[in-house]
């Protein structure tokens, strides 16, 4: 027994250091058969490094499947024994941490619905005191980097040495393309604040659907993420949770084959390769800026309709002055020149006015 445990510990350390790190498994462990069959098929691809499964599922609404609970932990142990894949589960309470560790789970992760709550994160962190287990921390549901950083700090202060991040996108009202908007700039900023800390991407919870998983996974690799966590199920359509976003192990393998992996060895990267990566980041940020601008214009059009229906003038000087004042204050704070901000706002304002003009006269 002793040697098996030692062996598995070093496998875990190897996996922790491997790039790209690929974690896969079902959203939820549903039965021993489902979990083990999924694990076997994933292991057979030779492309998966760790097995994930939700044992306790924090659900947004009551009545949805809330996980099998601790009875699923021996199934994880069994899946590991059969496939050799180290395991990881989500924990949200101190008791869950203890149970997971009792059953030899190799790595833990804190879910998005837990990261939002400092009380819960602290409870998990307290249970981790004195325990040598790697922990991945998902971004909080809402786009708040301080909450994400706070969770990292709480876990680090508990003495956990191996901490990684999972970017799973952010809830944003009215968003339709993604289940959780990626807001890549936030993940990039988190990466910048935590140099050297592993950050992997979870395209499954960003997309909420299968057809765009590959695009998001590729984007993450282009942005130099350290790996991926992707949900996989032997029969995705009949999954008890997140059915629309899960893929079969075979499809996962196809996706992993289709991804263009970036250079792993930074020291051998030429100046041009580094430059390409930065340009890629700029392209993604520009892309998002364009989407935001389009969103702003659509809101301006709605205001146009409202003004038309109430016979109000398009230009309301007070409002415009408020926008300028607010923007200058912000510009000063974040290091953008007033000159640049004026030019940018003028262009945006002109386009807004043109749109509203069209609406008012339609
Ligand atoms: C999950 O990984 O199944 C999960 C519940 O994810 P998240 O915390 O990102 O919603
Ligand atoms: Mn899920």
Coordinates of C-alpha atoms and ligand atoms in Angstrom, one line a residue:
X1 CA 0.0 0.0 0.0
X2 CA 2.7 2.4 1.0
X3 CA 4.5 2.1 -2.3
X4 CA 1.3 2.6 -4.3
X5 CA 0.7 5.8 -2.4
X6 CA 4.2 7.1 -2.9
X7 CA 4.0 6.2 -6.6
X8 CA 0.7 8.0 -7.0
X9 CA 2.1 11.1 -5.2
X10 CA 4.9 11.4 -7.7
X11 CA 2.5 10.9 -10.6
X12 CA 0.5 13.8 -9.3
X13 CA 3.6 16.0 -9.1
X14 CA 4.5 15.1 -12.6
X15 CA 1.0 15.9 -13.8
X16 CA 1.0 19.2 -11.8
X17 CA 4.1 20.2 -13.8
X18 CA 2.9 18.9 -17.2
X19 CA 1.9 21.4 -19.9
X20 CA -0.7 21.4 -21.2
X21 CA -2.5 19.8 -18.2
X22 CA -5.7 18.1 -19.4
X23 CA -8.4 17.4 -16.8
X24 CA -11.5 15.6 -17.9
X25 CA -14.4 13.6 -16.6
X26 CA -18.1 14.0 -16.1
X27 CA -19.8 17.0 -14.7
X28 CA -21.3 14.7 -12.0
X29 CA -20.4 11.2 -10.8
X30 CA -23.8 9.5 -11.4
X31 CA -23.0 5.8 -10.7
X32 CA -19.9 3.7 -10.3
X33 CA -20.4 2.2 -13.8
X34 CA -20.8 5.6 -15.5
X35 CA -17.8 7.0 -13.7
X36 CA -15.5 4.1 -14.3
X37 CA -16.5 3.7 -18.0
X38 CA -15.9 7.4 -18.6
X39 CA -12.5 7.2 -16.8
X40 CA -11.5 4.1 -18.8
X41 CA -12.4 5.7 -22.2
X42 CA -10.6 8.9 -21.2
X43 CA -7.5 7.1 -20.1
X44 CA -7.5 5.1 -23.3
X45 CA -7.0 8.3 -25.3
X46 CA -3.7 8.7 -23.6
X47 CA -4.3 12.5 -23.7
X48 CA -6.0 13.0 -20.3
X49 CA -3.9 13.6 -17.2
X50 CA -6.5 13.7 -14.4
X51 CA -10.0 12.6 -13.8
X52 CA -12.6 15.1 -12.6
X53 CA -16.1 14.5 -11.3
X54 CA -18.6 16.5 -9.3
X55 CA -19.6 14.6 -6.1
X56 CA -21.4 17.5 -4.4
X57 CA -23.0 19.9 -6.9
X58 CA -23.9 23.4 -5.8
X59 CA -26.9 24.2 -8.0
X60 CA -28.3 27.6 -8.8
X61 CA -31.8 26.3 -8.4
X62 CA -33.2 23.7 -6.0
X63 CA -34.6 20.5 -7.4
X64 CA -31.7 20.0 -9.8
X65 CA -29.4 17.0 -9.3
X66 CA -27.2 17.9 -6.3
X67 CA -24.7 15.2 -6.6
X68 CA -24.4 11.6 -5.2
X69 CA -22.5 12.8 -2.2
X70 CA -19.8 10.9 -0.3
X71 CA -20.9 7.5 -1.7
X72 CA -19.2 8.6 -4.9
X73 CA -15.8 8.9 -3.4
X74 CA -15.0 5.2 -3.4
X75 CA -16.0 5.2 -7.1
X76 CA -13.3 7.8 -7.7
X77 CA -10.8 5.7 -5.8
X78 CA -11.8 2.7 -7.9
X79 CA -11.6 4.7 -11.2
X80 CA -8.1 5.8 -10.2
X81 CA -7.1 2.2 -9.3
X82 CA -8.2 0.9 -12.7
X83 CA -6.9 3.7 -14.9
X84 CA -4.0 5.2 -12.9
X85 CA -5.5 8.7 -13.4
X86 CA -5.1 11.0 -10.4
X87 CA -8.5 12.4 -9.3
X88 CA -10.0 15.8 -8.5
X89 CA -13.3 16.8 -7.1
X90 CA -15.0 20.1 -6.1
X91 CA -15.3 21.0 -2.4
X92 CA -17.4 23.7 -0.8
X93 CA -17.3 22.9 2.9
X94 CA -14.8 21.7 5.5
X95 CA -16.6 18.4 5.8
X96 CA -16.3 17.8 2.0
X97 CA -12.6 18.6 2.2
X98 CA -12.2 16.0 5.0
X99 CA -14.3 13.4 3.2
X100 CA -12.4 13.9 -0.1
X101 CA -9.0 13.6 1.6
X102 CA -10.1 10.5 3.5
X103 CA -10.9 8.8 0.2
X104 CA -7.6 9.8 -1.3
X105 CA -8.7 12.4 -3.8
X106 CA -5.5 13.8 -5.2
X107 CA -6.4 17.4 -5.9
X108 CA -9.4 19.6 -4.9
X109 CA -11.0 22.5 -6.6
X110 CA -13.2 25.3 -5.3
X111 CA -16.2 26.0 -7.6
X112 CA -17.4 29.4 -8.9
X113 CA -20.4 29.4 -6.5
X114 CA -18.1 29.0 -3.6
X115 CA -15.4 31.5 -4.6
X116 CA -18.0 34.2 -4.4
X117 CA -18.5 33.6 -0.7
X118 CA -15.5 34.5 1.6
X119 CA -17.2 32.6 4.5
X120 CA -17.2 29.4 2.5
X121 CA -13.8 29.9 1.1
X122 CA -12.5 30.5 4.6
X123 CA -14.1 27.3 5.9
X124 CA -12.5 25.3 3.1
X125 CA -9.2 27.0 3.7
X126 CA -9.4 26.2 7.4
X127 CA -10.0 22.5 6.6
X128 CA -6.9 22.6 4.4
X129 CA -4.6 23.8 7.1
X130 CA -1.6 21.4 7.5
X131 CA -2.7 19.4 4.5
X132 CA -0.4 18.9 1.5
X133 CA -2.9 18.8 -1.4
X134 CA -3.0 20.9 -4.6
X135 CA -6.0 23.2 -4.9
X136 CA -7.4 24.8 -8.0
X137 CA -9.6 27.9 -7.6
X138 CA -12.3 28.8 -10.1
X139 CA -13.1 32.4 -10.8
X140 CA -16.2 33.6 -9.0
X141 CA -19.5 33.7 -10.9
X142 CA -19.4 37.5 -11.0
X143 CA -16.6 39.4 -12.8
X144 CA -14.7 40.4 -9.6
X145 CA -11.0 39.9 -9.5
X146 CA -10.7 40.9 -5.9
X147 CA -12.9 38.0 -4.8
X148 CA -10.9 35.6 -7.0
X149 CA -7.6 37.0 -5.5
X150 CA -9.1 36.9 -2.0
X151 CA -9.9 33.2 -2.4
X152 CA -6.3 32.6 -3.5
X153 CA -5.0 34.5 -0.5
X154 CA -7.2 32.6 2.0
X155 CA -6.0 29.2 0.6
X156 CA -2.4 30.4 0.5
X157 CA -2.6 31.6 4.1
X158 CA -3.8 28.2 5.2
X159 CA -0.4 26.9 4.0
X160 CA -1.4 25.3 0.7
X161 CA 1.7 25.4 -1.5
X162 CA 0.3 24.3 -4.8
X163 CA -2.4 26.6 -5.9
X164 CA -3.8 27.0 -9.5
X165 CA -6.5 28.9 -11.1
X166 CA -9.4 27.9 -13.3
X167 CA -11.0 30.4 -15.7
X168 CA -14.7 29.3 -16.2
X169 CA -16.2 32.6 -17.4
X170 CA -18.4 35.1 -15.7
X171 CA -22.2 35.4 -15.5
X172 CA -23.5 38.4 -17.3
X173 CA -27.1 39.2 -17.7
X174 CA -28.6 38.9 -21.2
X175 CA -25.5 37.2 -22.6
X176 CA -26.6 34.7 -25.2
X177 CA -23.5 33.3 -27.0
X178 CA -21.9 31.9 -23.9
X179 CA -23.3 30.4 -20.7
X180 CA -20.6 32.4 -18.9
X181 CA -18.9 35.2 -20.8
X182 CA -15.2 34.5 -21.0
X183 CA -14.1 38.1 -20.4
X184 CA -10.6 37.1 -21.3
X185 CA -9.1 40.3 -20.2
X186 CA -9.9 39.4 -16.6
X187 CA -8.2 36.1 -16.8
X188 CA -5.2 37.8 -18.4
X189 CA -5.1 40.3 -15.6
X190 CA -5.3 37.5 -13.0
X191 CA -2.4 35.8 -14.8
X192 CA -0.4 39.1 -14.7
X193 CA -1.1 39.5 -11.0
X194 CA 0.0 35.9 -10.2
X195 CA 3.1 35.2 -12.3
X196 CA 4.1 31.6 -12.4
X197 CA 0.7 30.4 -11.0
X198 CA -0.9 27.7 -13.1
X199 CA -4.1 28.8 -14.9
X200 CA -6.2 26.5 -16.8
X201 CA -9.3 27.1 -18.9
X202 CA -12.7 25.5 -18.5
X203 CA -14.4 25.8 -21.9
X204 CA -17.3 23.6 -20.8
X205 CA -18.8 26.1 -18.3
X206 CA -17.9 29.1 -20.5
X207 CA -19.7 27.6 -23.5
X208 CA -22.6 25.7 -22.0
X209 CA -22.9 24.0 -25.4
X210 CA -20.7 21.6 -27.5
X211 CA -20.4 23.4 -30.8
X212 CA -18.1 26.2 -29.6
X213 CA -15.9 24.3 -27.1
X214 CA -13.1 23.9 -29.6
X215 CA -12.9 27.6 -30.4
X216 CA -12.8 28.6 -26.7
X217 CA -10.2 25.9 -25.9
X218 CA -8.0 27.1 -28.9
X219 CA -8.3 30.7 -27.7
X220 CA -7.1 29.7 -24.2
X221 CA -4.1 27.9 -25.7
X222 CA -3.4 31.0 -27.9
X223 CA -3.4 33.0 -24.7
X224 CA -0.9 30.7 -23.1
X225 CA -3.1 29.0 -20.6
X226 CA -1.5 26.0 -18.9
X227 CA -4.2 23.5 -19.6
X228 CA -7.9 22.7 -19.9
X229 CA -10.6 21.2 -17.8
X230 CA -13.3 19.8 -20.1
X231 CA -16.4 17.8 -19.1
X232 CA -16.8 14.4 -20.7
X233 CA -19.5 11.8 -20.3
X234 CA -20.0 8.4 -21.9
X235 CA -23.6 9.4 -22.9
X236 CA -23.7 13.3 -22.7
X237 CA -27.3 13.7 -23.7
X238 CA -28.5 11.7 -20.7
X239 CA -26.2 13.3 -18.2
X240 CA -27.8 14.3 -14.9
X241 CA -26.2 17.7 -15.0
X242 CA -24.8 20.0 -17.8
X243 CA -25.9 17.6 -20.5
X244 CA -25.6 20.2 -23.3
X245 CA -22.0 21.0 -22.8
X246 CA -20.5 17.5 -22.2
X247 CA -18.8 15.5 -24.9
X248 CA -18.0 11.8 -25.3
X249 CA -14.4 10.8 -24.6
X250 CA -14.0 10.1 -28.3
X251 CA -15.1 13.6 -29.2
X252 CA -12.8 15.0 -26.5
X253 CA -9.9 13.2 -28.2
X254 CA -10.8 14.7 -31.6
X255 CA -10.9 18.1 -30.1
X256 CA -7.6 17.7 -28.4
X257 CA -6.1 16.5 -31.7
X258 CA -7.6 19.6 -33.5
X259 CA -6.1 22.1 -31.1
X260 CA -3.0 23.9 -32.3
X261 CA -0.7 23.7 -29.2
X262 CA 1.7 26.5 -28.6
X263 CA 5.4 26.2 -27.9
X264 CA 5.9 24.8 -24.4
X265 CA 9.5 25.6 -23.9
X266 CA 9.7 29.4 -23.2
X267 CA 13.5 29.5 -23.2
X268 CA 13.7 28.3 -26.8
X269 CA 11.1 30.7 -28.0
X270 CA 12.3 33.3 -30.4
X271 CA 11.6 36.9 -30.1
X272 CA 9.0 36.6 -32.9
X273 CA 7.1 33.8 -31.2
X274 CA 6.8 35.9 -28.1
X275 CA 5.7 38.8 -30.2
X276 CA 3.1 36.7 -31.9
X277 CA 1.6 35.7 -28.6
X278 CA 1.3 39.3 -27.5
X279 CA -0.3 40.2 -30.8
X280 CA -2.7 37.4 -30.3
X281 CA -3.7 38.8 -26.9
X282 CA -4.2 42.2 -28.5
X283 CA -6.4 40.7 -31.2
X284 CA -8.6 39.0 -28.5
X285 CA -8.9 42.2 -26.5
X286 CA -9.7 44.2 -29.6
X287 CA -12.3 41.7 -30.4
X288 CA -14.0 42.1 -27.0
X289 CA -13.7 45.9 -27.3
X290 CA -15.6 45.7 -30.6
X291 CA -18.3 43.6 -29.0
X292 CA -18.6 46.0 -26.2
X293 CA -18.9 49.0 -28.6
X294 CA -21.6 47.2 -30.5
X295 CA -23.4 46.6 -27.2
X296 CA -23.1 50.2 -26.3
X297 CA -24.6 51.3 -29.6
X298 CA -27.6 49.0 -29.2
X299 CA -28.3 50.6 -25.8
X300 CA -28.0 54.1 -27.4
X301 CA -30.6 53.0 -30.0
X302 CA -32.9 52.0 -27.2
X303 CA -32.5 55.4 -25.6
X304 CA -33.2 56.9 -29.0
X305 CA -36.5 55.0 -29.1
X306 CA -37.4 56.3 -25.7
X307 CA -36.5 59.9 -26.5
X308 CA -38.6 59.6 -29.7
X309 CA -41.6 58.3 -27.9
X310 CA -41.3 61.1 -25.3
X311 CA -40.3 63.9 -27.8
X312 CA -37.0 64.7 -26.1
X313 CA -34.0 66.2 -27.9
X314 CA -31.1 63.8 -28.8
X315 CA -28.3 65.8 -27.3
X316 CA -28.7 66.5 -23.6
X317 CA -25.6 68.5 -22.7
X318 CA -25.8 67.8 -18.9
X319 CA -25.6 64.1 -19.5
X320 CA -22.7 64.4 -21.9
X321 CA -20.8 66.6 -19.5
X322 CA -21.4 64.0 -16.8
X323 CA -20.0 61.3 -19.0
X324 CA -16.9 63.4 -19.8
X325 CA -16.2 64.3 -16.2
X326 CA -16.6 60.7 -15.0
X327 CA -14.4 59.4 -17.8
X328 CA -11.6 61.9 -17.1
X329 CA -11.6 61.0 -13.5
X330 CA -11.3 57.3 -14.4
X331 CA -8.7 58.0 -17.1
X332 CA -6.5 59.8 -14.6
X333 CA -6.8 56.9 -12.2
X334 CA -6.0 54.2 -14.7
X335 CA -3.3 56.0 -16.7
X336 CA -5.0 56.9 -19.9
X337 CA -4.3 60.4 -21.3
X338 CA -7.2 62.9 -21.3
X339 CA -6.4 63.6 -24.9
X340 CA -6.8 60.0 -26.0
X341 CA -10.0 59.6 -23.9
X342 CA -11.5 62.8 -25.5
X343 CA -10.8 61.5 -29.0
X344 CA -12.2 58.1 -28.2
X345 CA -15.4 59.5 -26.5
X346 CA -16.0 62.0 -29.3
X347 CA -15.9 59.2 -31.9
X348 CA -18.2 57.0 -29.8
X349 CA -20.6 59.9 -29.1
X350 CA -20.8 60.9 -32.8
X351 CA -21.7 57.3 -33.7
X352 CA -24.3 57.2 -30.9
X353 CA -25.9 60.4 -32.1
X354 CA -26.0 59.2 -35.7
X355 CA -27.8 56.0 -34.6
X356 CA -30.2 57.9 -32.4
X357 CA -30.9 60.4 -35.2
X358 CA -31.8 57.5 -37.5
X359 CA -34.2 56.1 -34.9
X360 CA -35.8 59.5 -34.1
X361 CA -36.5 60.1 -37.8
X362 CA -37.6 56.6 -38.7
Ligands
LIG1 C1 -18.4 22.0 -12.4 O1 -17.2 22.1 -12.6 O2 -19.1 21.1 -12.7 C2 -19.0 23.3 -11.9 C3 -20.1 23.2 -11.1 O3 -18.4 24.3 -12.3 P1 -18.5 25.9 -11.9 O4 -18.2 26.0 -10.4 O5 -17.5 26.5 -12.8 O6 -19.9 26.3 -12.2
LIG2 MN1 -20.7 21.1 -14.8

